[in-house]
PDB file of C-alpha atoms and ligand atoms in Angstrom:
ATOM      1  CA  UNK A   1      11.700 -25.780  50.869  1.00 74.00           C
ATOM      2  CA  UNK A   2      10.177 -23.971  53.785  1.00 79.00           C
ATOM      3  CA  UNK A   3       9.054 -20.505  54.806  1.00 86.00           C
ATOM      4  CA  UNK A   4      11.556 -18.407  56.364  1.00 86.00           C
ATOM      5  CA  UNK A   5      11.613 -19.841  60.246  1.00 88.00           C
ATOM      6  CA  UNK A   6      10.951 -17.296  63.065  1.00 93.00           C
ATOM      7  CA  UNK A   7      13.491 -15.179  63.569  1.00 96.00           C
ATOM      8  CA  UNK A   8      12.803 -13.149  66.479  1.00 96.00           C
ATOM      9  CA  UNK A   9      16.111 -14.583  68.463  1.00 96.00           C
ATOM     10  CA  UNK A  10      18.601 -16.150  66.401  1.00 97.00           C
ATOM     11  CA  UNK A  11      21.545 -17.736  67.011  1.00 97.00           C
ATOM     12  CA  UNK A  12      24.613 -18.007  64.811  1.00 98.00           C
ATOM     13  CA  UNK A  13      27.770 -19.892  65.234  1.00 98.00           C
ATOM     14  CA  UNK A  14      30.442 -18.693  63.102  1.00 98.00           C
ATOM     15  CA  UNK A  15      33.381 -21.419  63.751  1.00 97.00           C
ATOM     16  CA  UNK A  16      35.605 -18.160  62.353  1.00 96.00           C
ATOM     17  CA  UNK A  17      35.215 -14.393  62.387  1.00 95.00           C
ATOM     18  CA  UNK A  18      33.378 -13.576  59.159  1.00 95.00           C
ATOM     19  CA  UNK A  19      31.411 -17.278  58.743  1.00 97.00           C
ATOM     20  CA  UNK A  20      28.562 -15.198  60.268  1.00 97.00           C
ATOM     21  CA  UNK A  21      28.483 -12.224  57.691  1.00 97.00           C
ATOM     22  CA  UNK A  22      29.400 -14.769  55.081  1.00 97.00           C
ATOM     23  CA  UNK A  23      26.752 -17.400  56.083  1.00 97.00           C
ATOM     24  CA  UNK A  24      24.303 -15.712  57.599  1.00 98.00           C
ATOM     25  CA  UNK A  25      24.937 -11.597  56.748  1.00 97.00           C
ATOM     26  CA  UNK A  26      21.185 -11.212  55.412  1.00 97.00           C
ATOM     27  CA  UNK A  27      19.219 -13.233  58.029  1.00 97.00           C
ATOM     28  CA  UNK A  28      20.560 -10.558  60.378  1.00 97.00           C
ATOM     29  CA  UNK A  29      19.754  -7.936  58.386  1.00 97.00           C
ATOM     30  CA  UNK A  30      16.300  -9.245  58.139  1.00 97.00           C
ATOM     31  CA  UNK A  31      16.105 -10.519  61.719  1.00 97.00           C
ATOM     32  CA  UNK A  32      16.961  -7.105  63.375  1.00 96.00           C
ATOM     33  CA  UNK A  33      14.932  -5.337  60.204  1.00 96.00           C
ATOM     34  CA  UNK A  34      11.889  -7.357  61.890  1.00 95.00           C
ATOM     35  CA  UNK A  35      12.660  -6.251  65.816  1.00 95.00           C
ATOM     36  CA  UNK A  36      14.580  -9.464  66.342  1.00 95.00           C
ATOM     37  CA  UNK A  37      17.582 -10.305  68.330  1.00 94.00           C
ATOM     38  CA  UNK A  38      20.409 -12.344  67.505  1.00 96.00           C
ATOM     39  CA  UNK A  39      23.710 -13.801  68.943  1.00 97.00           C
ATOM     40  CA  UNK A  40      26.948 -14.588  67.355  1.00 97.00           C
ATOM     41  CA  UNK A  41      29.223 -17.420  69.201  1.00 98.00           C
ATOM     42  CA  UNK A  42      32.700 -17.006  67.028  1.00 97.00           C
ATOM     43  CA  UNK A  43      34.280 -20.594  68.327  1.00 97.00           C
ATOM     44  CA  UNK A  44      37.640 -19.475  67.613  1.00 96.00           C
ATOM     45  CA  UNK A  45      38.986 -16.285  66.846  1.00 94.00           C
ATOM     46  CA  UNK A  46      40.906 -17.109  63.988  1.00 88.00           C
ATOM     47  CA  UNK A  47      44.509 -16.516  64.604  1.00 79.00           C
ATOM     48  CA  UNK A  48      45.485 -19.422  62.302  1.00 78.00           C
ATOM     49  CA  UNK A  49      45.764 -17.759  59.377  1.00 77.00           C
ATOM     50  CA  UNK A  50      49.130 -17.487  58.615  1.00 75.00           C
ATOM     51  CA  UNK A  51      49.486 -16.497  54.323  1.00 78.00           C
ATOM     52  CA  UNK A  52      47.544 -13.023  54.835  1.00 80.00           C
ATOM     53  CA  UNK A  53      49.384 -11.948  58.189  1.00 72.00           C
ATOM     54  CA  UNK A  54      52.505 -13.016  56.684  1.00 74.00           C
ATOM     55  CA  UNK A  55      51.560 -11.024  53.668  1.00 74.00           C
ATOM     56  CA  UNK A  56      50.402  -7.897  56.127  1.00 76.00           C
ATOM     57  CA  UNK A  57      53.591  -8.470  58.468  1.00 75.00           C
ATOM     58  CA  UNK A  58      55.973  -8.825  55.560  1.00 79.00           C
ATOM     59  CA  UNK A  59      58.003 -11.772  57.306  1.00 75.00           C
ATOM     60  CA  UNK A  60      57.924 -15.029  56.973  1.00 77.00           C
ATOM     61  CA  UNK A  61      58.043 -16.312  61.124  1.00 82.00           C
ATOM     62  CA  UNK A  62      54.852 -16.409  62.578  1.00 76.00           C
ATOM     63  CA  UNK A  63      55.795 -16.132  66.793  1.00 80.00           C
ATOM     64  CA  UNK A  64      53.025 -17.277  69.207  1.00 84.00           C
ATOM     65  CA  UNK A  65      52.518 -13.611  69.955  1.00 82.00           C
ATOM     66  CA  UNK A  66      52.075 -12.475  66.197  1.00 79.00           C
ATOM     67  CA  UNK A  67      49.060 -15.078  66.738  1.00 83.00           C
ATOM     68  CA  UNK A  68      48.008 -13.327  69.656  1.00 90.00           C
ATOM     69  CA  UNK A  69      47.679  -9.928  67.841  1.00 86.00           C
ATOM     70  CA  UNK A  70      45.971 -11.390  65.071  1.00 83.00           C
ATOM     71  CA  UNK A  71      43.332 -12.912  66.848  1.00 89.00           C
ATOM     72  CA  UNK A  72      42.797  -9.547  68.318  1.00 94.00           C
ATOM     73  CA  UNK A  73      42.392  -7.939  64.914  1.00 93.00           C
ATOM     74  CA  UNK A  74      39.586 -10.605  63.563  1.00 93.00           C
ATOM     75  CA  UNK A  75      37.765 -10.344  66.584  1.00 94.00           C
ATOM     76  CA  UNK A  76      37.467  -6.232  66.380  1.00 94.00           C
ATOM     77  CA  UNK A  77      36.732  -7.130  62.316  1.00 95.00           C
ATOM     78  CA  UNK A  78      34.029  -9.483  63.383  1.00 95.00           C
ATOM     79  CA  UNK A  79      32.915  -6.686  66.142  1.00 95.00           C
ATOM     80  CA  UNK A  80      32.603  -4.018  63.079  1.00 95.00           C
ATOM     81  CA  UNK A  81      30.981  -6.171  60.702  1.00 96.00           C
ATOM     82  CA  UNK A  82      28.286  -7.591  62.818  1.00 96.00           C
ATOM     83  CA  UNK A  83      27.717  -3.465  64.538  1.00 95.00           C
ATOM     84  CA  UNK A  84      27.539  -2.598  60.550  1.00 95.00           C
ATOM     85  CA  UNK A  85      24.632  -5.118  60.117  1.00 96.00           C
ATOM     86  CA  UNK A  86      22.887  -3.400  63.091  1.00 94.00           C
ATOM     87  CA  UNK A  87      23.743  -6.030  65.786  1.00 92.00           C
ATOM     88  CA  UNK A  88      25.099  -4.267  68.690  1.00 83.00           C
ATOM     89  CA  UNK A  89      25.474  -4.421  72.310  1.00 72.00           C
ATOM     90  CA  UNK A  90      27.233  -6.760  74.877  1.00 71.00           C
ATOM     91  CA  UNK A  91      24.682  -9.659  74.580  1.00 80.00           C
ATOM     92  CA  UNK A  92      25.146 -10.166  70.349  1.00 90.00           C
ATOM     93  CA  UNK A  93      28.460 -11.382  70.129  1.00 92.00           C
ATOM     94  CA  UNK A  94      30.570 -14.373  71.958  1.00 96.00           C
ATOM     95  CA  UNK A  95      34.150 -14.920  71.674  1.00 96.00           C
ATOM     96  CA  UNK A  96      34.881 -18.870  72.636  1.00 97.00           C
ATOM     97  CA  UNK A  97      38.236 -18.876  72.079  1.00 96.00           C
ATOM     98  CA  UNK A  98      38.925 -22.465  70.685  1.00 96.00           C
ATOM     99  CA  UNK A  99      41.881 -23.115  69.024  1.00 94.00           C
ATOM    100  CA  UNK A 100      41.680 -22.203  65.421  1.00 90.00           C
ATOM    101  CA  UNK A 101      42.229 -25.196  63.348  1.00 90.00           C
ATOM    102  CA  UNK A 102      42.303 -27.436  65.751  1.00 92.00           C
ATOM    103  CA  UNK A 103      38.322 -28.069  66.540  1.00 93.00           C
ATOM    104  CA  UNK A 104      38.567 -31.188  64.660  1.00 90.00           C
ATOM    105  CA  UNK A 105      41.367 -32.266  67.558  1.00 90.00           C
ATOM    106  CA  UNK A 106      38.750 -31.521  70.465  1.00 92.00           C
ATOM    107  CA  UNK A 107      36.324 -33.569  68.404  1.00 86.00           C
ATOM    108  CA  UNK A 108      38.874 -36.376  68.217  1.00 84.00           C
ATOM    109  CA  UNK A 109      40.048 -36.084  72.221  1.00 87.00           C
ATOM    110  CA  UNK A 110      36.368 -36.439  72.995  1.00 85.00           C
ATOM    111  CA  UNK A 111      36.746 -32.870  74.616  1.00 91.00           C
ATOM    112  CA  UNK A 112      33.350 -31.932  75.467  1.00 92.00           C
ATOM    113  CA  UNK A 113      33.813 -27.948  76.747  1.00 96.00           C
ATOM    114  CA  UNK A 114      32.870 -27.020  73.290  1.00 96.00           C
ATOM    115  CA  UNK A 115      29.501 -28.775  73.795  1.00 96.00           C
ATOM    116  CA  UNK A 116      28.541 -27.334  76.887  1.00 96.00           C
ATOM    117  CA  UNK A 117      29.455 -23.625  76.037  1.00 97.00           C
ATOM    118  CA  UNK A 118      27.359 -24.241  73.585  1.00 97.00           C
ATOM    119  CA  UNK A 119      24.613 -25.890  75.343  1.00 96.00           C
ATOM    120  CA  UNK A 120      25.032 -22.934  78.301  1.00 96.00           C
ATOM    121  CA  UNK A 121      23.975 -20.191  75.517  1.00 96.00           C
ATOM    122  CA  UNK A 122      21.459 -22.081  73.966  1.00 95.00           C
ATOM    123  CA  UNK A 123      19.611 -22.067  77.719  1.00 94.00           C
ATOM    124  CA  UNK A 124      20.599 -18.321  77.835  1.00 94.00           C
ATOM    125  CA  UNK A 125      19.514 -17.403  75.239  1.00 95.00           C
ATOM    126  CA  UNK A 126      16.197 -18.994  74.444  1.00 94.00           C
ATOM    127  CA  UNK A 127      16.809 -19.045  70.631  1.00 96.00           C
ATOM    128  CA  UNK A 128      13.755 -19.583  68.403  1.00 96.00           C
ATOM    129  CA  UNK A 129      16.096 -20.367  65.514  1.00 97.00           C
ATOM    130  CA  UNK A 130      19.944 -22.022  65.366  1.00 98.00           C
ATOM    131  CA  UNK A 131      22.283 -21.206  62.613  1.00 98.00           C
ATOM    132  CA  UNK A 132      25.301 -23.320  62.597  1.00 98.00           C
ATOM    133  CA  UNK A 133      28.178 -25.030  60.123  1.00 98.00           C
ATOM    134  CA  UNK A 134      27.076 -27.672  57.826  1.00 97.00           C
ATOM    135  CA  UNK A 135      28.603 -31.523  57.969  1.00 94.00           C
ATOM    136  CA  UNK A 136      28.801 -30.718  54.180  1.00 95.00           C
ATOM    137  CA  UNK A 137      31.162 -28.219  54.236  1.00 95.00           C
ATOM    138  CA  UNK A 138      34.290 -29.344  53.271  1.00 93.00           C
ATOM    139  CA  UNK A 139      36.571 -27.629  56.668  1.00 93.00           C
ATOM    140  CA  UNK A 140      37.303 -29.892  58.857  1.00 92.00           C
ATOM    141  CA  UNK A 141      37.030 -27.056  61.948  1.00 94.00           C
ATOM    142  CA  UNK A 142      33.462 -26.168  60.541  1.00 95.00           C
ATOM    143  CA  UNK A 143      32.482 -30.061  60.324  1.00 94.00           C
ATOM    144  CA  UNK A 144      33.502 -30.712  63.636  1.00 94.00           C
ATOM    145  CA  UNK A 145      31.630 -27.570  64.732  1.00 96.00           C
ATOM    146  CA  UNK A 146      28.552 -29.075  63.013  1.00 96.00           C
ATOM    147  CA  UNK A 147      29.221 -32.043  65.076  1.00 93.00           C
ATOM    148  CA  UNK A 148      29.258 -30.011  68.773  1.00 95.00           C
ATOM    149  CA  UNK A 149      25.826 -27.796  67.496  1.00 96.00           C
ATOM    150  CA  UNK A 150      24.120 -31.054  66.970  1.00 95.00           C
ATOM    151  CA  UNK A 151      24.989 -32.668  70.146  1.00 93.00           C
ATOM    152  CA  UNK A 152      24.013 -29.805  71.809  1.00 95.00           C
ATOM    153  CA  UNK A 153      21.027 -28.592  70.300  1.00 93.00           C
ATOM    154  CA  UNK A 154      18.527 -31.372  70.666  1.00 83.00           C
ATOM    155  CA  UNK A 155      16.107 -32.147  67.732  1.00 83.00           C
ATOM    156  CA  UNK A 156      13.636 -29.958  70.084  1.00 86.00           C
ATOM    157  CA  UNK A 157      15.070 -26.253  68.999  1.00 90.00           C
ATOM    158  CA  UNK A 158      14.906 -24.902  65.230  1.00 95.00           C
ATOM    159  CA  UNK A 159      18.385 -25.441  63.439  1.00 97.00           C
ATOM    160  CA  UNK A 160      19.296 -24.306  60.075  1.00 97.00           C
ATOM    161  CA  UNK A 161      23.026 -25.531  58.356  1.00 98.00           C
ATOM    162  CA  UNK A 162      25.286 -22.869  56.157  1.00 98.00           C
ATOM    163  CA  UNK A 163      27.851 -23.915  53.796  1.00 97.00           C
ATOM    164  CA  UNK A 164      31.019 -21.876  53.364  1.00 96.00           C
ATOM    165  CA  UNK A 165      33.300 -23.926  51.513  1.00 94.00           C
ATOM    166  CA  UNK A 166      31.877 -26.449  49.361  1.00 94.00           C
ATOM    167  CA  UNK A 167      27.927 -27.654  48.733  1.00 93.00           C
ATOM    168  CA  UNK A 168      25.405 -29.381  50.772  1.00 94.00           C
ATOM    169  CA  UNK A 169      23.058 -31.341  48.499  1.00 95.00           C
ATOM    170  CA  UNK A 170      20.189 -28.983  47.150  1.00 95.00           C
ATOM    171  CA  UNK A 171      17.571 -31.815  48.016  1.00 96.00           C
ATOM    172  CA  UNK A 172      18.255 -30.644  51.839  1.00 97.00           C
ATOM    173  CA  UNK A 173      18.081 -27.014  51.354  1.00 97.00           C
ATOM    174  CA  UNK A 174      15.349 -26.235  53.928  1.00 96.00           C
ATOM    175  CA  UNK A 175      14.868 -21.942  52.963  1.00 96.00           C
ATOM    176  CA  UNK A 176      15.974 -19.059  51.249  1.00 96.00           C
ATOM    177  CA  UNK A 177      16.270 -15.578  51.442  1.00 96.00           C
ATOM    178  CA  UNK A 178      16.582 -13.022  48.795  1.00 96.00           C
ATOM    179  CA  UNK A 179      18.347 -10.426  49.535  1.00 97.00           C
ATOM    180  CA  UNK A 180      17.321  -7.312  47.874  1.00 97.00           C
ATOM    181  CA  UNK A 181      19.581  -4.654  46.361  1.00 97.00           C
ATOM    182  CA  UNK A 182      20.252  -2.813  49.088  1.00 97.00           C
ATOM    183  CA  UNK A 183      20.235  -5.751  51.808  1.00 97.00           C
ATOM    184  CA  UNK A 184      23.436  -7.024  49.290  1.00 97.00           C
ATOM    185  CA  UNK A 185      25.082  -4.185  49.780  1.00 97.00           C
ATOM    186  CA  UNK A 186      24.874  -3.835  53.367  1.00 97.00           C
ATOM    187  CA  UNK A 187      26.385  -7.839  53.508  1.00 97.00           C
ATOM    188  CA  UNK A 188      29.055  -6.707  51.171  1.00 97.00           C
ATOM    189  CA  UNK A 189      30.337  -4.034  52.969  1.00 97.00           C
ATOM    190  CA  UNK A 190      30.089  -6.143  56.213  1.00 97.00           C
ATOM    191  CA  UNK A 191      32.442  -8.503  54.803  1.00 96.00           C
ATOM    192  CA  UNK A 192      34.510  -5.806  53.803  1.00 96.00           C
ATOM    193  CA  UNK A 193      35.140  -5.273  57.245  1.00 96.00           C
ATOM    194  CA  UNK A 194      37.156  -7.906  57.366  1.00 94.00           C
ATOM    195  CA  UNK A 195      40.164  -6.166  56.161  1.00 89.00           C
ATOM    196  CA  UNK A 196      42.766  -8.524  56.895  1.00 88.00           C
ATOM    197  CA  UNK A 197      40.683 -11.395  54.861  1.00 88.00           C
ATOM    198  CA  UNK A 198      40.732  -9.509  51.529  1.00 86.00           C
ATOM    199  CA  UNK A 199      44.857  -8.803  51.443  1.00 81.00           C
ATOM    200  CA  UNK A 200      45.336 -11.967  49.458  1.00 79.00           C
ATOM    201  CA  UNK A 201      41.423 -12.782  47.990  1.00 83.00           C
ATOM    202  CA  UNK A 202      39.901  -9.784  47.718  1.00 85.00           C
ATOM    203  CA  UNK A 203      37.525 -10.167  44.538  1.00 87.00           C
ATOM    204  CA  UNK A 204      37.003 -13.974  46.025  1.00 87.00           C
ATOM    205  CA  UNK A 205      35.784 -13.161  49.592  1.00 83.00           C
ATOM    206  CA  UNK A 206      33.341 -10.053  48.637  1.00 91.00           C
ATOM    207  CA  UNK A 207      31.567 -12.472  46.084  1.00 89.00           C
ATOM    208  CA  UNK A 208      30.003 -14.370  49.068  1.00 90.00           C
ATOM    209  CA  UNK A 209      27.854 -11.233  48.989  1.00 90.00           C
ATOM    210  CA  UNK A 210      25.159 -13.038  46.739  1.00 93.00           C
ATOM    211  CA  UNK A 211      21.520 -12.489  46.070  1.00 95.00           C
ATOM    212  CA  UNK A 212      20.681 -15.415  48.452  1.00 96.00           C
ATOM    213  CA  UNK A 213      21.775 -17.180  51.306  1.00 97.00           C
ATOM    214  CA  UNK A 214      20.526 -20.688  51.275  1.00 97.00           C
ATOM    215  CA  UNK A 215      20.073 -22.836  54.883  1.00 98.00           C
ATOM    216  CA  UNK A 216      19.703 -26.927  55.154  1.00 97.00           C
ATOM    217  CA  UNK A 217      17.773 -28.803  57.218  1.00 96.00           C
ATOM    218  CA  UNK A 218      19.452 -29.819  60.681  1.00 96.00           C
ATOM    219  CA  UNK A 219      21.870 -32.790  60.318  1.00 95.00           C
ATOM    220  CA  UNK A 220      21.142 -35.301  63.313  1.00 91.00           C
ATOM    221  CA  UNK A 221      20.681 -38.012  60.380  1.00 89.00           C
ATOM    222  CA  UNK A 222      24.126 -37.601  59.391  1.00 88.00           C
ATOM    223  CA  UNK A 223      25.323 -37.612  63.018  1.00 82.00           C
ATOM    224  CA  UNK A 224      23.468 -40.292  63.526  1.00 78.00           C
ATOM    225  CA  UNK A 225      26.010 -42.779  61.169  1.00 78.00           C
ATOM    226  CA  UNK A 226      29.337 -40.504  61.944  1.00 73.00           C
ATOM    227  CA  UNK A 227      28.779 -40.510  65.736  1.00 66.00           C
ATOM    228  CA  UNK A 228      29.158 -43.797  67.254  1.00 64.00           C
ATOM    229  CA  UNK A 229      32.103 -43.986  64.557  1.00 68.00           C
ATOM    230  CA  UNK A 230      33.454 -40.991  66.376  1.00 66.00           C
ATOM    231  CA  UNK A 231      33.293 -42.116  69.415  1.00 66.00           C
ATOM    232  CA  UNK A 232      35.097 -45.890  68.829  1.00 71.00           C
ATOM    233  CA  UNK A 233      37.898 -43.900  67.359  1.00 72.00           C
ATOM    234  CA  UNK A 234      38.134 -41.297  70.473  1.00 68.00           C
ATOM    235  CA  UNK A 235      38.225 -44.572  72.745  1.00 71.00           C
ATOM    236  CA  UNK A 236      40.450 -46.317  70.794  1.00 77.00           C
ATOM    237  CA  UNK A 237      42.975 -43.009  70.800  1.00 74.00           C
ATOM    238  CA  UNK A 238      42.336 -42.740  74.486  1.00 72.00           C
ATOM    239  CA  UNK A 239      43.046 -46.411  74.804  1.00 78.00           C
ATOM    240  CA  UNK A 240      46.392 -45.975  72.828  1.00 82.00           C
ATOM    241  CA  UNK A 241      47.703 -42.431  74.433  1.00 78.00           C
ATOM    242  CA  UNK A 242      46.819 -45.071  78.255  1.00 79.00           C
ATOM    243  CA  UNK A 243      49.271 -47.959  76.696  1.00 83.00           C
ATOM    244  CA  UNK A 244      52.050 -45.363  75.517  1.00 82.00           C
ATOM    245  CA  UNK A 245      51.786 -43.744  78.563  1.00 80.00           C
ATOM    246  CA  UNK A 246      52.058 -46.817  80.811  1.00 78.00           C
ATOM    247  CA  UNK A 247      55.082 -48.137  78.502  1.00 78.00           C
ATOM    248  CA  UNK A 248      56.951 -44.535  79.025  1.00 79.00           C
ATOM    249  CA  UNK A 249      56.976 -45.706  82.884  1.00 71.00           C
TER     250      UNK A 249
HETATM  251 ZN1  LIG B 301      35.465 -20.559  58.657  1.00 63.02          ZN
END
């Protein structure tokens, strides 16, 4: 384990609204606490998320624009939250607008925009420390985010990993902070901005607001093996979506 890395401008990427505040609510806190400044890229805005807007809608069809209005209500959560935690103005917060669930799919069409949006804000932005998704975590749309922050972010700028869902192994935590009393509650009631999250999982979603928020060390080892494994299968799609193609002619 390591000190707590300089956090004067930190960058987060929250592959959904509320992986920031979940993640990464108390490095904020402490960040803008300390005269930082920090940036929140949401990668999609969520509007995949059909069980609680089916519970809030009370119908079962979810229509493309149901989607669209959804979206619209995570992003103003994620706006609240993140203004709750102090983080405010028009250069804090990022809406990308990739397709929720469906990261994984750029990933596996070798789709690159992801990579340079990110790589664009990174330049921007100058960050002295990167937060992103862990390899470890077990969603396949925060995994593949992982994937695009490490291809982007060289081994030459500061990255931490967050886990949502699942565990990384301890032996790669790389810091933690301790939130205290009052820093808790702040996270807590950040994450309770995210009304539309606790219709079905209330009690589950505010217990992210724990003591501590642990961070891993950056992941280019584990890229390392996956990626060239990544890119044969990419090819080998490509190749097959060329021969289906030329045999529909
Ligand atoms: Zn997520």
């Amino acid at each position: 384990m390591t000190a707590v890395p300089d956090l004067r401008r930190v960058l987060i990427l929250a592959t959904h609204p509320d992986d920031d505040v979940i993640g990464a609510g108390g490095v904020i806190l402490r960040a803008i606490a300390g005269g930082g400044c920090v940036r929140v890229l949401f990668i999609t805005n969520g509007e995949s998320n059909t069980w609680p807007q089916r519970a809030m809608l009370r119908k079962w069809r979810i229509t493309a624009a149901d989607r669209e209005d959804w979206a619209r209500l995570r992003s103003d959560e994620a706006q609240r939250s993140l203004e709750s935690l102090g983080a405010r103005g028009g250069d804090c917060c990022f809406f990308l607008g990739y397709p929720d669930q469906r990261i994984s799919e750029l990933l596996r069409n070798g789709d690159t925009r992801l990579q340079s949006d990110l790589d664009r804000h990174g330049s921007e932005f100058r960050p002295t420390l990167v937060i992103v998704p862990s390899f470890f975590d077990i969603h396949t749309d925060h995994r593949a985010t992982a994937w695009f922050a490490h291809k982007a972010f060289g081994p030459e700028i500061p990255i931490a990993t967050y886990v949502v869902h699942g565990q990384a192994p301890p032996m790669r935590a790389l810091f933690t902070i301790r939130l205290t009393p009052a820093e808790q509650k702040r996270k807590r009631d950040a994450i309770a901005c995210h009304e539309s999250q606790l219709l079905l999982s209330r009690r589950r979603f505010l217990a992210h607001a724990r003591a501590t928020e642990t961070f891993y060390a950056p992941e280019h080892d584990v890229i390392r093996v996956i990626s060239p494994m990544q890119e044969r299968l990419a090819a080998l799609r490509h190749a097959l979506r060329a021969i289906a193609g030329a045999l529909r002619h």
